Amino acid sequence: MELKTHISVQNLNVFYGNEQALKNISIDIPDKKITAIIGPSGCGKTTLLKSFNRLINTIDEVKVSGKVFVDGENIFEKKADVNRIRKKMGLLSQKPYPLPMSIFDNVAYGPRIHGMNDKKKLSAIVEKYLIEANLWDELKDRLHSPASKLSVGQQQRLCLARGLAVEPEIILGDEPTSALDPRSSKHIEERFLALKNDYTVIIVTHILRQAKRLADYVVFLYLGELIEHGPAKEIFENPQMEMTKEYIKGVIS
Amino acid sequence: MNNRILKEKFVGKIMLILVIFSGVLILIMGIALYIKARPILAVKPFWELMFSLSWHPLRGEFGFLPFIMGTLWVTGIAVIIAIPFSILSAIYLSEYASKFVREWTKPLVDLLAGIPSVVYGIWGVLVIVPLIKNHIAPFFGTFSTGYSVLSAGIVLSIMVFPIIIHISLEVFNSVSNGMKEASLALGATKWQTVKYVVIRKAMPGVIAAIVLGLSRAFGETMAVLMVAGNVAKIPSSALDPGYPLPALIANNYGEMLSIPLYDSALMLASLVLLLVVLFFNIISRIVLIRVEKSTQ
Ligand SMILES: Nc1ncnc2c1ncn2[C@@H]1O[C@H](COP(=O)(O)OP(=O)(O)OP(=O)(O)O)[C@@H](O)[C@H]1O
Ligand SMILES: [Mg+2]
């Protein structure tokens, strides 16, 4: 498999206070593929994901060392423009967090804060991304009702549309289906498969079957260390490390 | 099992009774004040009393307008100062301040709430009154003794800071991290996130905080009485003295009661104060419900 690198992590260490959550991680995340980060609970998956868009820096008492290159730019450099970096990435969290406003305003929020004010263009953007998130038909008649009234599955797709509306290159998902029912999960998974042609997708998941269904590339973390990474096929069919074998067989969980 | 259900019902009933009791208490107070105020209402119609300017108890003239205006001036000034200061402080403490600053400031703010109002009054007399007399009034090219609705407003605003800061801080803290992260992850700056998400989400709670602060401001007596000047005339500027309703009641009740109808007039003043606070609370409740609907 020919892989172009999109995000390159070099010697990344993250500390919460005195506790080290990530230990000297170095990986290259391939461009326009789905990368799954797997590993048991508490191994640092969310921490790694939040390092990619520097949300990690919003937490009290966090220390980060090392480099993360996105499109060749080290995002942890002092003069890096955090807001521009974050705009490059859409985030789907474990639980959907619709903003306290209408469905329309949720999707238009990103473009608006980045200076887009043209009403017609905003309407077009909202429509385009609601279609892309597979929500348009369900919601087109009540765009101006509060987003909090939607079902959780709809909210998660709305969050996807909201993330896509800032035209990111990368989509980060932190167990994006864990709060959803099977049907909504399937919806989201289908979206991811459709999106990988245009976006680099990185999802955290602890559902191995989901990783098998979606991932082209797999990163396995254990207790803050990077144990193994590689194309999904190799990791699932022929893991090199003992730990990975055990995790995939379901011995460690 | 049965026992548990019984307890549940019992506790529920007790709480209901307590709630009803506190509601009824206001009603009883209102009725009692009304009965006491009846003698003066029998002589003069209510609206005439409310809109009359002349306060000459010896001549039997009891016009309340100067006192109502005094209350509105003092409360208005206090609110104009207190709202921006305390809300910005609360935002700073919840969103920007380091853990260290946060943990030291919170108890200090709460401490402010526990200082007796006489102390605020003395501080007003010693600091604010001279400040206005010697610096602020000359700056605007006028004369003021310093005892003015502005002094009272400033002192009062500081007294309501802790209430508004404390409650709105709780409200800002209750906005989930996930929601803030959702906004930040879209590339919004911290200030944009605060402005469009945190404040929006917290708005109903912030309004409730302001209402509680205001209710205190309406009724606060001691500190205001010490610095407001207590002249029964409608203030024509912030530098003029004023005579708020609570000060009128506190200054005169028990002293001038030999004058006919005076006692009844003071009771009416209390009733008016009660109604003003009640009216204000009802209005803000309506606003609150509206806002809650629009920020879901
Ligand atoms: N805000 C925080 N403050 C202190 N420690 C934290 C914080 N967030 C995470 N940790 C710790 O860092 C380690 C890694 O946490 P992280 O959330 O990245 O794990 P995870 O792999 O996402 O787990 P899960 O599958 O349960 O979501 C854990 O030991 C956790 O206790
Ligand atoms: Mg996690």
Coordinates of C-alpha atoms and ligand atoms in Angstrom, one line a residue:
Chain A
M1 CA 0.0 0.0 0.0
E2 CA 1.4 3.3 -1.1
L3 CA 1.0 5.9 1.7
K4 CA 1.4 9.6 1.7
T5 CA 1.9 11.2 5.2
H6 CA -0.5 13.8 6.4
I7 CA 0.2 14.0 10.1
S8 CA 3.6 13.2 11.4
V9 CA 4.1 12.7 15.2
Q10 CA 7.7 12.8 16.5
N11 CA 8.7 11.9 20.0
L12 CA 5.4 13.2 21.5
N13 CA 5.2 13.1 25.3
V14 CA 2.2 14.4 27.3
F15 CA 2.0 14.8 31.0
Y16 CA -1.1 15.5 33.1
G17 CA 0.6 17.0 36.2
N18 CA 3.1 14.3 37.0
E19 CA 1.4 11.5 35.3
Q20 CA 2.7 10.7 31.8
A21 CA -0.2 9.8 29.5
L22 CA 1.8 9.5 26.3
K23 CA 5.3 8.2 26.1
N24 CA 7.5 9.1 23.3
I25 CA 5.1 8.5 20.5
S26 CA 6.3 8.6 16.9
I27 CA 3.9 7.8 14.0
D28 CA 3.0 8.9 10.5
I29 CA -0.8 9.1 9.8
P30 CA -1.5 8.5 6.2
D31 CA -3.3 11.0 4.0
K32 CA -6.9 10.3 2.8
K33 CA -7.2 7.0 4.7
I34 CA -9.1 6.0 7.8
T35 CA -6.7 5.5 10.6
A36 CA -8.1 3.8 13.7
I37 CA -6.5 4.3 17.1
I38 CA -7.2 1.3 19.3
G39 CA -6.2 0.2 22.7
P40 CA -7.7 -0.5 26.2
S41 CA -9.4 2.2 28.3
G42 CA -7.0 4.8 29.7
C43 CA -4.2 4.1 27.3
G44 CA -4.1 7.6 25.9
K45 CA -6.2 7.4 22.8
T46 CA -8.2 10.6 23.5
T47 CA -5.0 12.3 24.6
L48 CA -3.3 11.5 21.3
L49 CA -6.3 12.7 19.4
K50 CA -6.5 16.0 21.3
S51 CA -2.9 16.6 20.6
F52 CA -3.6 16.7 16.9
N53 CA -5.8 19.8 17.2
R54 CA -4.1 21.1 20.3
L55 CA -7.3 20.9 22.4
I56 CA -4.9 19.2 24.8
N57 CA -3.6 22.7 25.6
T58 CA -6.9 23.8 27.0
I59 CA -6.6 21.4 30.0
D60 CA -5.1 22.7 33.2
E61 CA -1.6 21.5 34.1
V62 CA -0.8 19.8 30.9
K63 CA 2.8 19.5 29.6
V64 CA 3.6 18.6 26.1
S65 CA 6.9 17.9 24.4
G66 CA 7.8 16.7 21.0
K67 CA 6.6 17.6 17.5
V68 CA 3.4 17.1 15.5
F69 CA 3.7 18.1 11.8
V70 CA 0.5 18.7 9.9
D71 CA 1.1 19.5 6.3
G72 CA 4.8 19.9 7.2
E73 CA 4.1 22.5 9.9
N74 CA 4.9 21.8 13.6
I75 CA 1.7 22.7 15.3
F76 CA 3.3 22.8 18.8
E77 CA 5.7 25.6 17.7
K78 CA 5.3 28.8 19.7
K79 CA 4.2 30.9 16.8
A80 CA 1.8 28.4 15.3
D81 CA -1.7 29.7 14.7
V82 CA -3.9 27.5 16.8
N83 CA -7.2 28.6 15.4
R84 CA -6.1 28.1 11.8
I85 CA -4.8 24.6 12.7
R86 CA -8.0 23.7 14.4
K87 CA -10.0 24.9 11.4
K88 CA -8.2 22.2 9.4
M89 CA -9.8 19.5 11.5
G90 CA -13.3 18.6 12.3
L91 CA -13.9 16.9 15.7
L92 CA -16.6 14.4 16.6
S93 CA -16.6 13.7 20.3
Q94 CA -17.8 10.7 22.3
K95 CA -21.1 12.4 23.1
P96 CA -22.5 15.0 20.6
Y97 CA -22.4 18.5 21.8
P98 CA -24.7 20.7 19.8
L99 CA -24.2 24.4 20.4
P100 CA -27.0 26.2 22.2
M101 CA -28.6 27.5 19.0
S102 CA -30.7 26.4 16.1
I103 CA -29.8 23.6 13.7
F104 CA -29.0 26.1 11.0
D105 CA -26.9 28.2 13.3
N106 CA -25.0 25.1 14.4
V107 CA -23.8 24.4 10.9
A108 CA -23.3 28.1 10.1
Y109 CA -21.3 28.6 13.3
G110 CA -17.9 27.7 11.9
P111 CA -18.2 29.7 8.6
R112 CA -19.5 32.7 10.6
I113 CA -16.7 32.8 13.1
H114 CA -14.3 32.7 10.2
G115 CA -15.9 35.8 8.7
M116 CA -18.6 34.5 6.3
N117 CA -21.7 36.7 6.5
D118 CA -23.4 36.3 3.2
K119 CA -26.9 34.9 3.9
K120 CA -27.3 33.1 0.6
K121 CA -23.9 31.5 0.8
L122 CA -24.5 30.4 4.4
S123 CA -27.8 28.8 3.4
A124 CA -26.0 27.0 0.6
I125 CA -23.3 25.8 3.0
V126 CA -25.8 24.6 5.5
E127 CA -27.7 22.7 2.9
K128 CA -24.6 21.2 1.3
Y129 CA -23.2 19.8 4.6
L130 CA -26.5 18.6 6.0
I131 CA -26.8 16.6 2.8
E132 CA -23.3 15.4 3.2
A133 CA -24.1 14.3 6.8
N134 CA -27.3 12.6 5.5
L135 CA -29.6 14.9 7.6
W136 CA -31.1 17.2 5.0
D137 CA -34.2 15.2 4.2
E138 CA -35.0 14.7 7.9
L139 CA -34.4 18.3 9.0
K140 CA -35.0 20.6 6.1
D141 CA -38.4 21.7 7.4
R142 CA -37.2 22.6 10.9
L143 CA -33.8 24.2 10.4
H144 CA -34.6 26.9 12.9
S145 CA -35.6 24.8 15.8
P146 CA -33.1 24.2 18.6
A147 CA -30.5 21.6 18.0
S148 CA -30.9 20.2 21.5
K149 CA -34.3 18.8 20.5
L150 CA -32.8 16.3 18.0
S151 CA -32.2 12.7 18.9
V152 CA -28.7 11.8 19.9
G153 CA -28.0 10.1 16.6
Q154 CA -29.2 13.2 14.7
Q155 CA -27.1 15.4 17.0
Q156 CA -24.0 13.4 16.1
R157 CA -24.6 13.7 12.4
L158 CA -25.3 17.5 13.0
C159 CA -21.9 17.7 14.7
L160 CA -20.4 16.1 11.7
A161 CA -22.1 18.6 9.3
R162 CA -20.9 21.4 11.6
G163 CA -17.3 20.1 11.4
L164 CA -17.4 19.7 7.7
A165 CA -18.7 23.2 7.2
V166 CA -15.4 24.8 8.0
E167 CA -13.9 22.7 5.1
P168 CA -11.3 20.8 7.1
E169 CA -8.8 18.4 5.7
I170 CA -8.9 16.0 8.6
I171 CA -11.7 14.5 10.6
L172 CA -11.0 13.4 14.2
G173 CA -13.5 11.1 15.9
D174 CA -13.3 10.1 19.5
E175 CA -15.4 7.0 19.8
P176 CA -18.0 8.9 17.7
T177 CA -20.5 6.1 17.8
S178 CA -20.3 5.0 21.4
A179 CA -23.4 7.0 22.5
L180 CA -25.4 5.9 19.5
D181 CA -27.8 3.1 18.7
P182 CA -26.8 0.5 16.1
R183 CA -28.6 2.2 13.3
S184 CA -27.2 5.6 13.9
S185 CA -23.7 4.1 14.3
K186 CA -24.1 2.5 10.9
H187 CA -25.1 5.8 9.5
I188 CA -22.0 7.5 10.9
E189 CA -19.7 4.6 9.7
E190 CA -21.1 4.9 6.2
R191 CA -20.4 8.6 6.3
F192 CA -16.8 8.0 7.2
L193 CA -16.3 5.5 4.4
A194 CA -17.8 8.0 2.0
L195 CA -15.6 10.8 3.4
K196 CA -12.3 9.1 3.2
N197 CA -11.9 9.9 -0.5
D198 CA -11.6 13.6 0.4
Y199 CA -10.5 13.7 4.0
T200 CA -8.0 12.1 6.3
V201 CA -10.0 10.4 8.9
I202 CA -8.7 9.4 12.4
I203 CA -11.0 7.6 14.8
V204 CA -10.5 6.4 18.2
T205 CA -12.5 3.2 18.9
H206 CA -12.4 0.4 21.3
I207 CA -14.8 -1.7 19.2
L208 CA -12.4 -4.0 17.3
R209 CA -15.0 -4.9 14.8
Q210 CA -15.6 -1.3 14.0
A211 CA -11.9 -0.8 13.4
K212 CA -11.9 -3.8 11.1
R213 CA -14.8 -2.5 9.1
L214 CA -13.4 1.0 8.7
A215 CA -9.7 1.2 9.1
D216 CA -7.0 1.3 6.4
Y217 CA -4.4 1.9 9.0
V218 CA -4.2 1.0 12.7
V219 CA -2.4 2.4 15.7
F220 CA -2.3 0.3 18.8
L221 CA -1.6 2.0 22.1
Y222 CA -1.1 0.4 25.5
L223 CA -0.6 2.4 28.8
G224 CA 0.6 5.5 26.9
E225 CA 3.1 3.6 24.7
L226 CA 2.8 3.0 21.0
I227 CA 3.0 -0.8 20.7
E228 CA 2.4 -1.3 17.0
H229 CA 1.1 0.5 13.9
G230 CA 0.7 -0.4 10.3
P231 CA -1.9 -1.2 7.6
A232 CA -5.0 -2.6 9.0
K233 CA -4.6 -5.9 7.2
E234 CA -1.2 -6.6 8.6
I235 CA -2.2 -5.6 12.2
F236 CA -5.3 -7.7 12.2
E237 CA -4.0 -10.7 10.3
N238 CA -0.4 -10.8 11.2
P239 CA 0.5 -8.7 14.3
Q240 CA 4.1 -8.7 15.2
M241 CA 3.9 -7.9 18.9
E242 CA 2.7 -10.3 21.6
M243 CA 0.6 -7.5 23.2
T244 CA -1.2 -6.7 19.9
K245 CA -2.0 -10.4 19.4
E246 CA -3.5 -10.7 22.8
Y247 CA -5.5 -7.5 22.4
I248 CA -6.9 -8.6 19.1
K249 CA -7.8 -12.0 20.5
G250 CA -9.6 -10.2 23.3
V251 CA -7.3 -11.3 26.1
I252 CA -6.5 -7.7 27.2
S253 CA -9.3 -5.3 27.3
Chain B
M1 CA -39.9 -1.4 50.7
N2 CA -43.3 0.0 51.9
N3 CA -41.4 2.0 54.4
R4 CA -39.4 3.6 51.7
I5 CA -42.4 4.7 49.7
L6 CA -44.0 6.0 52.9
K7 CA -40.9 8.1 53.6
E8 CA -40.7 9.3 50.1
K9 CA -44.3 10.5 50.3
F10 CA -43.8 12.0 53.7
V11 CA -40.7 14.0 52.7
G12 CA -42.5 15.2 49.5
K13 CA -45.4 16.4 51.6
I14 CA -43.2 18.3 54.0
M15 CA -41.4 20.0 51.2
L16 CA -44.6 21.0 49.6
I17 CA -45.9 22.5 52.9
L18 CA -42.7 24.5 53.3
V19 CA -43.0 25.9 49.8
I20 CA -46.6 26.8 50.4
F21 CA -45.7 28.3 53.7
S22 CA -43.1 30.7 52.2
G23 CA -45.5 31.8 49.5
V24 CA -48.3 32.4 52.1
L25 CA -45.8 34.3 54.2
I26 CA -45.4 37.0 51.5
L27 CA -49.2 37.1 51.2
I28 CA -49.7 37.5 54.9
M29 CA -47.1 40.3 55.1
G30 CA -48.8 42.0 52.2
I31 CA -52.2 41.8 53.8
A32 CA -50.9 43.0 57.2
L33 CA -49.2 46.0 55.6
Y34 CA -52.3 46.8 53.6
I35 CA -54.5 46.8 56.8
K36 CA -52.1 49.1 58.5
A37 CA -51.9 51.4 55.5
R38 CA -55.7 51.6 55.2
P39 CA -56.1 54.8 57.3
I40 CA -54.1 56.8 54.8
L41 CA -55.6 55.2 51.8
A42 CA -59.0 56.2 53.2
V43 CA -58.0 59.9 53.2
K44 CA -56.1 60.0 49.9
P45 CA -56.3 57.8 46.8
F46 CA -53.4 55.5 46.1
W47 CA -52.3 57.0 42.8
E48 CA -52.3 60.5 44.2
L49 CA -50.0 59.4 47.0
M50 CA -47.7 57.7 44.6
F51 CA -47.4 60.6 42.2
S52 CA -47.4 63.5 44.5
L53 CA -44.1 65.3 45.1
S54 CA -44.8 66.9 48.4
W55 CA -43.7 65.3 51.6
H56 CA -44.9 67.4 54.5
P57 CA -46.2 65.1 57.2
L58 CA -47.0 67.9 59.5
R59 CA -49.3 69.4 56.9
G60 CA -50.7 65.9 56.2
E61 CA -49.1 65.7 52.8
F62 CA -47.6 62.4 52.0
G63 CA -46.2 62.3 48.4
F64 CA -44.1 59.2 47.7
L65 CA -42.7 60.1 44.3
P66 CA -39.4 61.4 45.6
F67 CA -38.8 58.2 47.5
I68 CA -39.7 56.0 44.7
M69 CA -37.5 58.0 42.4
G70 CA -34.7 57.8 45.0
T71 CA -35.0 54.1 45.1
L72 CA -35.0 53.8 41.3
W73 CA -31.9 56.1 40.9
V74 CA -29.9 54.3 43.5
T75 CA -30.8 50.8 42.3
G76 CA -30.3 51.9 38.6
I77 CA -26.8 53.2 39.2
A78 CA -25.9 50.2 41.2
V79 CA -27.1 47.9 38.5
I80 CA -25.3 49.8 35.7
I81 CA -22.1 49.5 37.6
A82 CA -22.5 46.0 39.0
I83 CA -23.7 44.1 35.9
P84 CA -20.7 44.6 33.6
F85 CA -18.1 44.4 36.4
S86 CA -19.4 41.3 38.0
I87 CA -20.2 39.4 34.8
L88 CA -16.9 40.1 33.3
S89 CA -15.2 39.1 36.6
A90 CA -17.2 35.8 36.6
I91 CA -16.2 35.2 33.0
Y92 CA -12.6 35.9 33.8
L93 CA -12.6 33.6 36.8
S94 CA -14.3 30.7 35.1
E95 CA -12.7 30.9 31.6
Y96 CA -9.3 32.6 31.8
A97 CA -7.9 32.7 35.3
S98 CA -5.3 30.1 36.3
K99 CA -6.3 27.5 38.9
F100 CA -4.3 29.4 41.5
V101 CA -6.1 32.7 41.0
R102 CA -9.5 30.9 40.9
E103 CA -9.0 29.1 44.1
W104 CA -7.9 32.3 46.0
T105 CA -10.4 34.6 44.5
K106 CA -13.6 32.6 45.1
P107 CA -13.4 32.6 48.9
L108 CA -12.5 36.3 48.9
V109 CA -15.5 37.2 46.8
D110 CA -17.7 35.2 49.1
L111 CA -16.2 36.9 52.1
L112 CA -17.4 40.3 50.6
A113 CA -21.0 38.9 50.9
G114 CA -20.6 38.4 54.7
I115 CA -19.4 41.9 55.5
P116 CA -22.2 43.7 57.5
S117 CA -23.7 46.6 55.6
V118 CA -22.9 49.2 58.2
V119 CA -19.2 48.6 57.3
Y120 CA -20.0 49.3 53.7
G121 CA -21.8 52.4 54.8
I122 CA -18.9 53.7 56.8
W123 CA -16.5 52.9 54.0
G124 CA -18.8 54.9 51.7
V125 CA -18.8 57.8 54.1
L126 CA -15.0 57.7 54.5
V127 CA -14.0 57.0 50.9
I128 CA -16.7 57.5 48.3
V129 CA -18.4 60.6 49.7
P130 CA -15.2 62.6 49.8
L131 CA -14.1 61.2 46.4
I132 CA -17.3 62.5 44.9
K133 CA -17.2 65.8 46.7
N134 CA -13.6 66.6 46.0
H135 CA -12.9 65.1 42.6
I136 CA -15.9 63.8 40.7
A137 CA -18.3 66.8 41.2
P138 CA -15.6 69.4 40.5
F139 CA -14.6 67.4 37.4
F140 CA -18.1 67.9 36.0
G141 CA -18.0 71.6 37.1
T142 CA -20.7 71.3 39.8
F143 CA -20.9 71.2 43.5
S144 CA -22.0 68.2 45.5
T145 CA -21.8 67.4 49.2
G146 CA -20.8 63.9 48.2
Y147 CA -23.9 62.5 49.9
S148 CA -25.7 61.5 46.7
V149 CA -27.5 58.8 44.8
L150 CA -24.2 58.2 43.0
S151 CA -22.4 57.4 46.3
A152 CA -25.3 55.1 47.3
G153 CA -25.2 53.4 43.9
I154 CA -21.5 52.8 44.1
V155 CA -21.6 51.4 47.6
L156 CA -24.6 49.3 46.7
S157 CA -23.0 47.9 43.5
I158 CA -20.1 46.7 45.5
M159 CA -22.5 45.0 47.9
V160 CA -24.2 43.1 45.1
F161 CA -21.0 42.1 43.4
P162 CA -20.5 38.9 45.4
I163 CA -24.0 37.7 44.8
I164 CA -23.9 38.2 41.1
I165 CA -20.3 36.9 40.7
H166 CA -20.9 33.9 42.8
I167 CA -24.0 32.7 41.1
S168 CA -22.9 33.5 37.6
L169 CA -19.6 31.8 38.2
E170 CA -21.5 28.6 39.1
V171 CA -23.6 29.0 36.0
F172 CA -20.5 29.5 33.7
N173 CA -18.8 26.5 35.3
S174 CA -21.8 24.4 34.5
V175 CA -21.4 24.9 30.8
S176 CA -19.8 21.6 29.7
N177 CA -16.2 21.3 28.6
G178 CA -17.4 19.3 25.6
M179 CA -19.4 22.2 24.3
K180 CA -16.6 24.6 24.7
E181 CA -14.3 22.2 23.0
A182 CA -16.8 21.8 20.1
S183 CA -16.5 25.5 19.5
L184 CA -12.8 25.7 19.9
A185 CA -12.3 22.7 17.6
L186 CA -14.0 24.6 14.8
G187 CA -11.2 27.2 15.1
A188 CA -13.2 29.7 17.2
T189 CA -11.0 31.8 19.5
K190 CA -11.5 31.6 23.2
W191 CA -13.4 35.0 23.2
Q192 CA -15.7 33.9 20.4
T193 CA -16.4 30.7 22.3
V194 CA -17.2 32.7 25.4
K195 CA -19.3 35.2 23.6
Y196 CA -21.4 32.8 21.3
V197 CA -21.5 29.6 23.4
V198 CA -20.7 30.1 27.1
I199 CA -22.6 33.3 27.6
R200 CA -25.5 32.2 25.5
K201 CA -25.8 28.9 27.3
A202 CA -25.5 30.6 30.6
M203 CA -27.8 33.5 29.9
P204 CA -30.9 32.2 31.9
G205 CA -28.7 31.6 35.0
V206 CA -26.9 35.0 34.6
I207 CA -30.3 36.7 34.5
A208 CA -31.3 34.9 37.6
A209 CA -28.1 36.0 39.3
I210 CA -28.8 39.6 38.3
V211 CA -32.3 39.4 39.6
L212 CA -31.1 38.1 43.0
G213 CA -28.6 40.9 43.1
L214 CA -31.2 43.5 42.2
S215 CA -33.7 42.3 44.8
R216 CA -31.0 42.8 47.4
A217 CA -30.3 46.3 46.0
F218 CA -33.9 47.4 46.2
G219 CA -34.2 46.5 49.8
E220 CA -30.7 47.3 51.1
T221 CA -31.1 50.0 53.8
M222 CA -28.3 50.7 56.1
A223 CA -25.4 51.4 53.8
V224 CA -27.6 53.4 51.5
L225 CA -29.1 55.5 54.3
M226 CA -25.6 56.5 55.4
V227 CA -24.5 57.9 52.1
A228 CA -27.6 58.8 50.0
G229 CA -28.1 62.2 51.7
N230 CA -31.8 61.6 52.5
V231 CA -33.4 64.7 51.1
A232 CA -37.0 64.2 50.1
K233 CA -36.7 65.6 46.6
I234 CA -36.4 63.9 43.2
P235 CA -32.7 63.8 42.3
S236 CA -32.1 65.6 39.1
S237 CA -28.7 64.2 38.6
A238 CA -26.5 61.4 40.0
L239 CA -24.7 63.9 42.1
D240 CA -27.9 65.0 43.9
P241 CA -28.9 63.5 47.2
G242 CA -31.9 61.1 47.2
Y243 CA -34.1 59.4 49.7
P244 CA -34.8 55.8 48.9
L245 CA -37.9 54.0 50.4
P246 CA -36.1 51.7 52.8
A247 CA -34.1 54.7 54.2
L248 CA -37.4 56.6 54.8
I249 CA -38.9 53.7 56.7
A250 CA -35.8 53.0 58.8
N251 CA -35.1 56.6 59.6
N252 CA -38.6 57.5 60.8
Y253 CA -40.4 54.4 62.0
G254 CA -40.8 54.6 65.8
E255 CA -39.9 58.2 66.0
M256 CA -42.5 60.4 64.3
L257 CA -45.4 58.3 65.1
S258 CA -47.2 61.0 67.1
I259 CA -48.0 62.8 63.8
P260 CA -51.3 61.6 62.5
L261 CA -51.3 59.2 59.6
Y262 CA -47.4 59.1 59.6
D263 CA -47.4 55.5 60.8
S264 CA -49.9 54.5 58.2
A265 CA -47.9 56.3 55.5
L266 CA -44.7 54.3 56.4
M267 CA -46.7 51.1 56.2
L268 CA -47.8 52.1 52.8
A269 CA -44.2 52.7 51.9
S270 CA -43.3 49.2 53.0
L271 CA -46.1 47.8 51.0
V272 CA -45.0 49.7 47.9
L273 CA -41.5 48.4 48.4
L274 CA -42.8 44.9 48.7
L275 CA -44.8 45.3 45.5
V276 CA -41.9 46.8 43.6
V277 CA -39.7 43.9 44.4
L278 CA -42.5 41.4 43.7
F279 CA -43.3 43.1 40.4
F280 CA -39.7 43.1 39.4
N281 CA -39.3 39.4 40.2
I282 CA -42.4 38.5 38.2
I283 CA -41.1 40.5 35.2
S284 CA -37.7 38.9 35.3
R285 CA -39.3 35.4 35.6
I286 CA -41.2 36.1 32.4
V287 CA -38.0 37.3 30.7
L288 CA -36.2 34.2 32.0
I289 CA -38.7 31.9 30.5
R290 CA -38.4 33.6 27.1
V291 CA -34.6 33.5 27.2
E292 CA -34.6 29.8 28.2
K293 CA -36.7 29.0 25.2
S294 CA -34.4 30.8 22.8
T295 CA -31.1 29.4 24.1
Q296 CA -31.8 25.7 24.2
Ligands
LIG1 N1 -7.8 16.0 32.3 C1 -7.0 15.0 32.8 N2 -6.3 15.2 33.9 C2 -5.5 14.2 34.5 N3 -5.4 13.0 33.9 C3 -6.0 12.7 32.8 C4 -6.9 13.7 32.2 N4 -7.4 13.1 31.0 C5 -6.8 11.9 31.0 N5 -6.0 11.6 32.0 C6 -5.3 10.4 32.2 O1 -4.5 10.1 31.1 C7 -4.5 8.8 30.8 C8 -5.0 8.6 29.3 O2 -6.3 9.1 29.2 P1 -7.1 9.1 27.9 O3 -8.4 9.9 28.2 O4 -6.3 9.7 26.8 O5 -7.4 7.6 27.7 P2 -8.3 6.9 26.6 O6 -7.5 5.9 25.9 O7 -9.0 7.9 25.7 O8 -9.4 6.1 27.5 P3 -10.9 5.7 27.2 O9 -10.9 4.6 26.2 O10 -11.4 5.4 28.5 O11 -11.6 7.0 26.6 C9 -5.5 8.1 31.8 O12 -4.7 7.5 32.7 C10 -6.2 9.2 32.4 O13 -6.5 9.0 33.7
MG2 MG -11.1 8.4 25.5

